[in-house]
Coordinates of C-alpha atoms and ligand atoms in Angstrom, one line a residue:
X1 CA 157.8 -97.2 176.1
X2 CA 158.3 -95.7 172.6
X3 CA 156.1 -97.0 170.1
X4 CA 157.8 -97.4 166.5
X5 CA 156.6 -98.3 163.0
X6 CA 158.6 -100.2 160.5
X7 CA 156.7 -100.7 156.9
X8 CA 158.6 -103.5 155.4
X9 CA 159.8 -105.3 158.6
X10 CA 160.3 -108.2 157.2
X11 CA 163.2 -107.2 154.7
X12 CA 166.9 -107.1 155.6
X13 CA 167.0 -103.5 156.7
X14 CA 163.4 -104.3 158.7
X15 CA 164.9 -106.8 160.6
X16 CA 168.0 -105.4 161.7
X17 CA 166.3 -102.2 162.6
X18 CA 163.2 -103.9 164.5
X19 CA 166.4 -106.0 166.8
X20 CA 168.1 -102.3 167.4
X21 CA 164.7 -100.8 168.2
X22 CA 163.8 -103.7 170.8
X23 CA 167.4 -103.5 172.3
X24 CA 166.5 -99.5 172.6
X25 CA 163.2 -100.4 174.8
X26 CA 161.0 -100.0 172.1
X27 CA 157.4 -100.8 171.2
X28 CA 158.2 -102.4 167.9
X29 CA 155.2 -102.9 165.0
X30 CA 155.7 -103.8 161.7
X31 CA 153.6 -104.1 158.5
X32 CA 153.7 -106.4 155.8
X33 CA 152.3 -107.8 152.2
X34 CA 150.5 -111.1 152.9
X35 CA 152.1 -114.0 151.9
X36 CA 155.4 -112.3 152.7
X37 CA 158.3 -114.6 153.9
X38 CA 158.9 -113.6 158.1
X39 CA 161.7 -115.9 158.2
X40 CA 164.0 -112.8 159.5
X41 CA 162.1 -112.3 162.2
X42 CA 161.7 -115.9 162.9
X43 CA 164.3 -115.4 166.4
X44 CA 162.5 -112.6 167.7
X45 CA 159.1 -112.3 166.2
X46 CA 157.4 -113.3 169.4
X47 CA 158.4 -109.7 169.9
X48 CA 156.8 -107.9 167.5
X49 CA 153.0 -106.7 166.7
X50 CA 153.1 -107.5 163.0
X51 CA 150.3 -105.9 160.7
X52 CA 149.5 -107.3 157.0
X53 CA 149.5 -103.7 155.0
X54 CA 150.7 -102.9 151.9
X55 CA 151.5 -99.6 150.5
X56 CA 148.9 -99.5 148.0
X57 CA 145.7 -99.1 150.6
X58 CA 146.2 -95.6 152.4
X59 CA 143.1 -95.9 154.4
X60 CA 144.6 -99.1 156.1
X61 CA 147.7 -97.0 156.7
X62 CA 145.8 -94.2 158.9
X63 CA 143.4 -96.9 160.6
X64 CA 147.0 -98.6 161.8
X65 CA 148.1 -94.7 163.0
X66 CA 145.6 -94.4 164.8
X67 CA 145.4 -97.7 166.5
X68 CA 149.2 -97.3 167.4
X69 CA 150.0 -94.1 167.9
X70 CA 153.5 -94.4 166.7
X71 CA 156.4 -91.8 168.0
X72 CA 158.1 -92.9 164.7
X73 CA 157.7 -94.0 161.6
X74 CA 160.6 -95.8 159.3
X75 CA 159.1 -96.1 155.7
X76 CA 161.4 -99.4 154.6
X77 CA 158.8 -100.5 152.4
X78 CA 159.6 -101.0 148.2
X79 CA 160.1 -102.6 145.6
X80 CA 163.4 -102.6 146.2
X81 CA 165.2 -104.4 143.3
X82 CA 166.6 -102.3 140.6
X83 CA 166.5 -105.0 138.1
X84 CA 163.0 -106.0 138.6
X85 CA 161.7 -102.3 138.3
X86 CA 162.3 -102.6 134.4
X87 CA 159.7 -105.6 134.4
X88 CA 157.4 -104.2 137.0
X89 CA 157.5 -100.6 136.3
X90 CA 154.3 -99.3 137.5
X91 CA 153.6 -101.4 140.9
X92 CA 157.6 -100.1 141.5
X93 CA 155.9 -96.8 141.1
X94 CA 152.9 -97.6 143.0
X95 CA 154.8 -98.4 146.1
X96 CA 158.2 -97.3 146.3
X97 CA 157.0 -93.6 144.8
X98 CA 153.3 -93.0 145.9
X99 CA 153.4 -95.3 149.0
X100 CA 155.4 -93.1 150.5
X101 CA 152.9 -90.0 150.0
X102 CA 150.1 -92.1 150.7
X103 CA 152.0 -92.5 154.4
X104 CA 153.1 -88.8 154.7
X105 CA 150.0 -88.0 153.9
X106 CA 148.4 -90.8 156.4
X107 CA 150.8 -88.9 159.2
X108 CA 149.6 -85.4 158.5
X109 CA 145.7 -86.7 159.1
X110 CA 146.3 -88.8 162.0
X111 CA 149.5 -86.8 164.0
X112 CA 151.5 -84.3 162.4
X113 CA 154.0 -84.7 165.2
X114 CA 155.0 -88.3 164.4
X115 CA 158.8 -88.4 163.3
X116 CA 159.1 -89.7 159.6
X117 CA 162.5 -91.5 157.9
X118 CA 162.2 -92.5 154.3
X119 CA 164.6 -94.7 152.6
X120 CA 166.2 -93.1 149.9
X121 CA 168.6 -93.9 147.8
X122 CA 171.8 -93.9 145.8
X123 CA 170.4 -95.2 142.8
X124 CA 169.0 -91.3 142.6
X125 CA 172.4 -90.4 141.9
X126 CA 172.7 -93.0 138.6
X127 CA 174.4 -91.0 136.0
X128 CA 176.5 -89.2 138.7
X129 CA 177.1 -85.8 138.0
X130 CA 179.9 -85.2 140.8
X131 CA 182.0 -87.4 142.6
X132 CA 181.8 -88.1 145.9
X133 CA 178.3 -87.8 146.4
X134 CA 176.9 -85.4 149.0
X135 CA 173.4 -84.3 150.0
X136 CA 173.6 -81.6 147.5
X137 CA 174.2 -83.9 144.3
X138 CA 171.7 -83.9 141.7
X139 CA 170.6 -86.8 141.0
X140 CA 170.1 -88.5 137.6
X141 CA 168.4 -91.6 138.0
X142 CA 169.1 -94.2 135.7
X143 CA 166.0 -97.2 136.5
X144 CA 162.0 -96.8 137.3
X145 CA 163.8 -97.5 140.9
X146 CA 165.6 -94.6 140.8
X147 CA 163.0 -92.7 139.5
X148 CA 160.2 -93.9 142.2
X149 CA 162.8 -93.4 144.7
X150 CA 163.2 -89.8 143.8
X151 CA 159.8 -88.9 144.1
X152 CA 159.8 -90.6 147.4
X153 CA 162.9 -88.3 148.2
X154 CA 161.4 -85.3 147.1
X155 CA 157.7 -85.6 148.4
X156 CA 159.8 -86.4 151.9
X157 CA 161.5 -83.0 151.6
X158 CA 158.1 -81.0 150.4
X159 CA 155.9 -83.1 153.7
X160 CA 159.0 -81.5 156.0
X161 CA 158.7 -77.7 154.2
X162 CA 155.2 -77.1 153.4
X163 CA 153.7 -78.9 157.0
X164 CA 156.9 -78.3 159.4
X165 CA 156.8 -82.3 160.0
X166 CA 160.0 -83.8 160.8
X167 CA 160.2 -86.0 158.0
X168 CA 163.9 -86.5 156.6
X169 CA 165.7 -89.2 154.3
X170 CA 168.7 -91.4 154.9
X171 CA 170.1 -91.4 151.4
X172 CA 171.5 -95.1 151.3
X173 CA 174.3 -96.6 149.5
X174 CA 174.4 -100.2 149.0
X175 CA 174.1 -102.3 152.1
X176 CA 174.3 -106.1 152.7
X177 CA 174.4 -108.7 155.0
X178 CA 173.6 -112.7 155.2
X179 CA 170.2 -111.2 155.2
X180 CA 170.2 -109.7 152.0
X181 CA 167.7 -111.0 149.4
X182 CA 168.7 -113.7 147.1
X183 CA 168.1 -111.2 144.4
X184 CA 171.1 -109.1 144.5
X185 CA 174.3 -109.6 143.5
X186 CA 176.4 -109.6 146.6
X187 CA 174.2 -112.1 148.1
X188 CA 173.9 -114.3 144.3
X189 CA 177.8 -114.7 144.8
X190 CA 178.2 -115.7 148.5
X191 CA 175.5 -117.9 147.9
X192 CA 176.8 -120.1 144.5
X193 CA 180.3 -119.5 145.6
X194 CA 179.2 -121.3 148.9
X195 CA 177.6 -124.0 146.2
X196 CA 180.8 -124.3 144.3
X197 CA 183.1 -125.0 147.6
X198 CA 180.8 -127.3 148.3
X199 CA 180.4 -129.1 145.1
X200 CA 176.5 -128.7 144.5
X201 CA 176.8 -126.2 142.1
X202 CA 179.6 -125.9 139.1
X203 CA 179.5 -122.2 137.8
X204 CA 178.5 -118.4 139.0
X205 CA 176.8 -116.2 136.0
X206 CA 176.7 -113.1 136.0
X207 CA 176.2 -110.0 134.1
X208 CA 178.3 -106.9 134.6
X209 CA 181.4 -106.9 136.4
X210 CA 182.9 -103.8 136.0
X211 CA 179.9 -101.7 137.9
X212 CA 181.7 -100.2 141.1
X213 CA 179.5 -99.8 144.0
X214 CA 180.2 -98.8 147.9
X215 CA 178.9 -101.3 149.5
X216 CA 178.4 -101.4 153.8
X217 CA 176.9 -103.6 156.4
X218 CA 173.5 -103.2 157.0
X219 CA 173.8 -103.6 160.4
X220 CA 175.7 -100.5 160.6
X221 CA 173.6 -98.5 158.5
X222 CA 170.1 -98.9 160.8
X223 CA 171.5 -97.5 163.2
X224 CA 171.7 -94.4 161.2
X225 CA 168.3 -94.2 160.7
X226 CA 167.5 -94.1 164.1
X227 CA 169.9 -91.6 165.5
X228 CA 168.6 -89.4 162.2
X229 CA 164.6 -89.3 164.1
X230 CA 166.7 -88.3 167.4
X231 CA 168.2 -85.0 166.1
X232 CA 167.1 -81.5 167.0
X233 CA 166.3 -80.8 163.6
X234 CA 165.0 -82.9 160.5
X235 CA 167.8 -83.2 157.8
X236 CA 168.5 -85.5 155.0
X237 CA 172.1 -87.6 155.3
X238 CA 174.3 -89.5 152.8
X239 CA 174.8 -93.2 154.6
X240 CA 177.7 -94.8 153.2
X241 CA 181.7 -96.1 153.1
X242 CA 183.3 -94.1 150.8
X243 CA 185.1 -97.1 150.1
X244 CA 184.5 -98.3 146.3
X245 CA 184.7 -101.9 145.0
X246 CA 183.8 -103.4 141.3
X247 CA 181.4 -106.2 141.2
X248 CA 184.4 -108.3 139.8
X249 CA 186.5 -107.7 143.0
X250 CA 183.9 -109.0 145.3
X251 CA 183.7 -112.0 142.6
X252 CA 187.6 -112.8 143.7
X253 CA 187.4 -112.0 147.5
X254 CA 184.7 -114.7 147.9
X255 CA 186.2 -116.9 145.7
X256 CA 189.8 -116.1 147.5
X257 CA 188.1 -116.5 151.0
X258 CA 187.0 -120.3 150.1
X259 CA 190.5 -121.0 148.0
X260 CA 189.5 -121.5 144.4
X261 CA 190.1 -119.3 141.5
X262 CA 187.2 -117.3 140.2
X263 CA 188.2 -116.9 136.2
X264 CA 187.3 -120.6 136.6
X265 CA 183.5 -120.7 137.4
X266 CA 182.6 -117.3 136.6
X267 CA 180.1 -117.1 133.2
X268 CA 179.2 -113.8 131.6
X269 CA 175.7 -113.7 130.4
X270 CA 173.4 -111.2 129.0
X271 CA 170.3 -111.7 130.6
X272 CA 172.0 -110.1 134.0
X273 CA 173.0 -106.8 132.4
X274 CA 170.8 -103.7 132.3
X275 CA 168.8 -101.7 129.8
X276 CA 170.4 -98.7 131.7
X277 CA 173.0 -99.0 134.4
X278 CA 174.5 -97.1 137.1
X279 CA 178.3 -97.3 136.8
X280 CA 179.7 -96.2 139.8
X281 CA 178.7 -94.5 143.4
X282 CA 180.4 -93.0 146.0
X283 CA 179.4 -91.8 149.0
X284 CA 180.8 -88.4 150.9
X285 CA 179.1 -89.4 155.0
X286 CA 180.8 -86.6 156.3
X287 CA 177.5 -84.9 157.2
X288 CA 176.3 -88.0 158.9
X289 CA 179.9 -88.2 160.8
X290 CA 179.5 -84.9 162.2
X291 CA 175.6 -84.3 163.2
X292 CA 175.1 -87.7 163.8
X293 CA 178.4 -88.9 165.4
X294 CA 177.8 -92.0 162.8
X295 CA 180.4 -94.4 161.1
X296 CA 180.5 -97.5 159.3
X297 CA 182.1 -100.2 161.2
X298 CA 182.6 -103.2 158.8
X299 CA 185.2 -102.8 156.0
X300 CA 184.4 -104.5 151.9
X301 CA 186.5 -107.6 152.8
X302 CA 184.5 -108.3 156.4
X303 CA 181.5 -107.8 154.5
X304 CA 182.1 -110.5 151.8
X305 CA 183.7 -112.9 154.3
X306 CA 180.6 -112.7 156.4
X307 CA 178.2 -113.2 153.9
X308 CA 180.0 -116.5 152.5
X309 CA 180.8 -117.6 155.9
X310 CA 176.9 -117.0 156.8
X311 CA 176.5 -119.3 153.4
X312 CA 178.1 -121.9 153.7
X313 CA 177.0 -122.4 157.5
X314 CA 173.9 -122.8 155.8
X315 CA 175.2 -125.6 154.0
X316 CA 176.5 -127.5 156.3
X317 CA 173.6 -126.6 158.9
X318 CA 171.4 -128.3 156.2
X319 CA 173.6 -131.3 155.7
X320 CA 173.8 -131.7 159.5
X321 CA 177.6 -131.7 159.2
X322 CA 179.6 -130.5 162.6
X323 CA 182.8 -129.3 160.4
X324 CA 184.5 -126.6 161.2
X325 CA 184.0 -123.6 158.9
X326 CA 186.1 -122.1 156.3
X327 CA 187.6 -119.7 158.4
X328 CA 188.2 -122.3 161.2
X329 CA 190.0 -124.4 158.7
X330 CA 192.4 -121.4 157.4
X331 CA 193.2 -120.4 161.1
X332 CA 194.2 -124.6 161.7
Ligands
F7E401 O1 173.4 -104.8 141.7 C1 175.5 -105.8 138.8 C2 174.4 -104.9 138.5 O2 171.1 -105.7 142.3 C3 174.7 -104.3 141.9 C4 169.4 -102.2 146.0 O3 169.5 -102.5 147.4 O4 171.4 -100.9 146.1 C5 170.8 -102.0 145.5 O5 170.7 -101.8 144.1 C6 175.4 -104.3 140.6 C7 174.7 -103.7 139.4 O6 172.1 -103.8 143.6 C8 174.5 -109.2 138.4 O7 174.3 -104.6 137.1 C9 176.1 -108.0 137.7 O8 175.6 -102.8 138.7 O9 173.0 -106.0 143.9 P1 172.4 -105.2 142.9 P2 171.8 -102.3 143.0 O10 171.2 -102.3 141.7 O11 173.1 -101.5 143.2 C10 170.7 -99.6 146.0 C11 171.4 -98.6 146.8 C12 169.2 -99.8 146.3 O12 168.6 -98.8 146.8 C13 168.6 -101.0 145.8 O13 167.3 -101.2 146.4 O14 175.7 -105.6 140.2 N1 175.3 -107.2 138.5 N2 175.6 -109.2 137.6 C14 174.3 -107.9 138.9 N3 173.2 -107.6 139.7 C15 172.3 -108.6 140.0 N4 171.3 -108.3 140.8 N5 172.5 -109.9 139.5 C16 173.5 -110.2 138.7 O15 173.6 -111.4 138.2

């Protein structure tokens, strides 16, 4: 049996990797920050060998190496909100950029052989200098996220050149799901646009609608990750749609999928914009098409109907109501 590592496990991308892992015949184990929430994992955890580590300690990292013996290694773990890196730029810094060379680094000591994917980024893009974005875009980024997660990139790349490792990065574009944290925007508007629909919540307030972002299912995109550790040779890949949306037009499909009219409830605020922010991103997969035989599966409006179908199930699961959902109601 394969034995895998996830850092992070307990995030959105964790736990949809960890399921595709276990349906793979994998030995799954997972670390995480104390005091983390494991609610993801809640259906299948009984399945896992969780290990309370952070990022920040990397003599914990190689006694957990050791102990496990890992044929791969997915390095999930950050600070992964953009937002919260202007407030918190030195822990984003400590973990999402130096966490990742304290686990590289961890590899090379304990088994140099050990396959290695880091989660990069599109947020290293920022301030796009070409459009689509490929592998071979510079990047520009435009947050102490983007930054971090450059360094991470780059110190990926210089592990894989300067100690032959097979150590490579899935460079990922937005990616969401009923799992995603409360934190980000797609999952902020299913969520109160569930609360409007059904009355316990009166307005949605936001900060800047005209950002443009391609967004995918997450779902999809682990699977990339893994099929990325099973090529012949270590490469970095672009994961992504292709397929561009503003944050205003997710706004008015959610809105659309429950019936009411968004320029109603929708409240422009200043807290929610950025000191610096990334205006638009585009992804070019093709390298990930071909090598990896890899393609998104769910399109911007399945996305967004999922997530506030997934909401307002949640609702209604906590209201102990039997009624049939949304979409039951608009296929009556
Ligand atoms: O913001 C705008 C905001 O926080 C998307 C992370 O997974 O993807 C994610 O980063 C856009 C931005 O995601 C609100 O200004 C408007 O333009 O959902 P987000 P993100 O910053 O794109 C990349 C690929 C990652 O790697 C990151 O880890 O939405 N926006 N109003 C808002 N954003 C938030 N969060 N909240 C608002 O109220």
């Amino acid at each position: 049996m394969p034995v895998a590592l996830i850092t992070g496990i307990n995030g959105q991308d964790g736990s949809y990797l960890a399921e595709e892992l276990l349906r793979l015949g994998y030995d799954v184990h997972g670390t995480h920050r104390p005091q983390s929430d494991l609610g993801l994992l809640s259906s299948f955890r009984d399945q896992l060998n969780l290990h309370q580590i952070d990022l920040g300690c990397g003599e914990e990292i190689e006694q957990l190496l050791t102990a496990i013996q890992p044929r791969e290694v997915y390095n999930l773990a950050a600070q992964s909100s953009v937002g919260k890196s202007w407030d918190e730029p030195v822990e984003t810094g400590n973990i999402t950029a130096i966490g990742t060379a304290r686990l590289l680094e961890a590899i090379r000591q304990v088994d140099k052989s050990i396959r290695f994917y880091q989660a990069s980024s599109s947020e290293m893009f920022g301030k796009v200098i070409e459009t689509p974005q490929t592998e071979l875009t510079p990047f520009w980024p435009r947050s102490p996220y983007g930054v971090a997660k450059v360094y991470g990139h780059f110190i990926t790349v210089n592990y894989r050149e300067s100690y032959d490792m097979f150590a490579c990065s899935g460079i990922l574009f937005n990616h969401e799901s009923p799992r995603r944290g409360s934190a980000f925007v797609t999952s902020k508007i299913a969520r109160t646009v569930a609360e409007i629909k059904s009355g316990s919540a009166n307005e949605l307030r936001l900060g800047n609608l005209q950002a443009k972002r391609d967004w995918g299912f997450a779902g999809d995109f682990v699977k990339a990750m893994w099929k990325m550790l099973q090529a012949d040779q270590p490469r970095d890949y672009v994961i992504g749609t292709g397929d561009v949306h503003c944050v205003g037009e997710f706004v008015e499909c959610a809105f659309d999928y429950v019936g009411l009219d968004w320029r109603k409830f929708v409240v422009i605020d200043p807290k929610f914009f950025r000191p610096a922010e990334v205006d638009v991103v585009t992804a070019d997969p093709t390298r990930a098409k071909e090598d990896l035989d890899w393609q998104p599966k769910y399109s911007f409006e399945q996305i967004v109907t999922m997530m506030v179908e997934a909401e307002l199930q949640k609702i209604q699961n906590a209201q102990g109501q039997t009624q049939p959902s949304v979409i039951n109601n608009k296929a009556a």
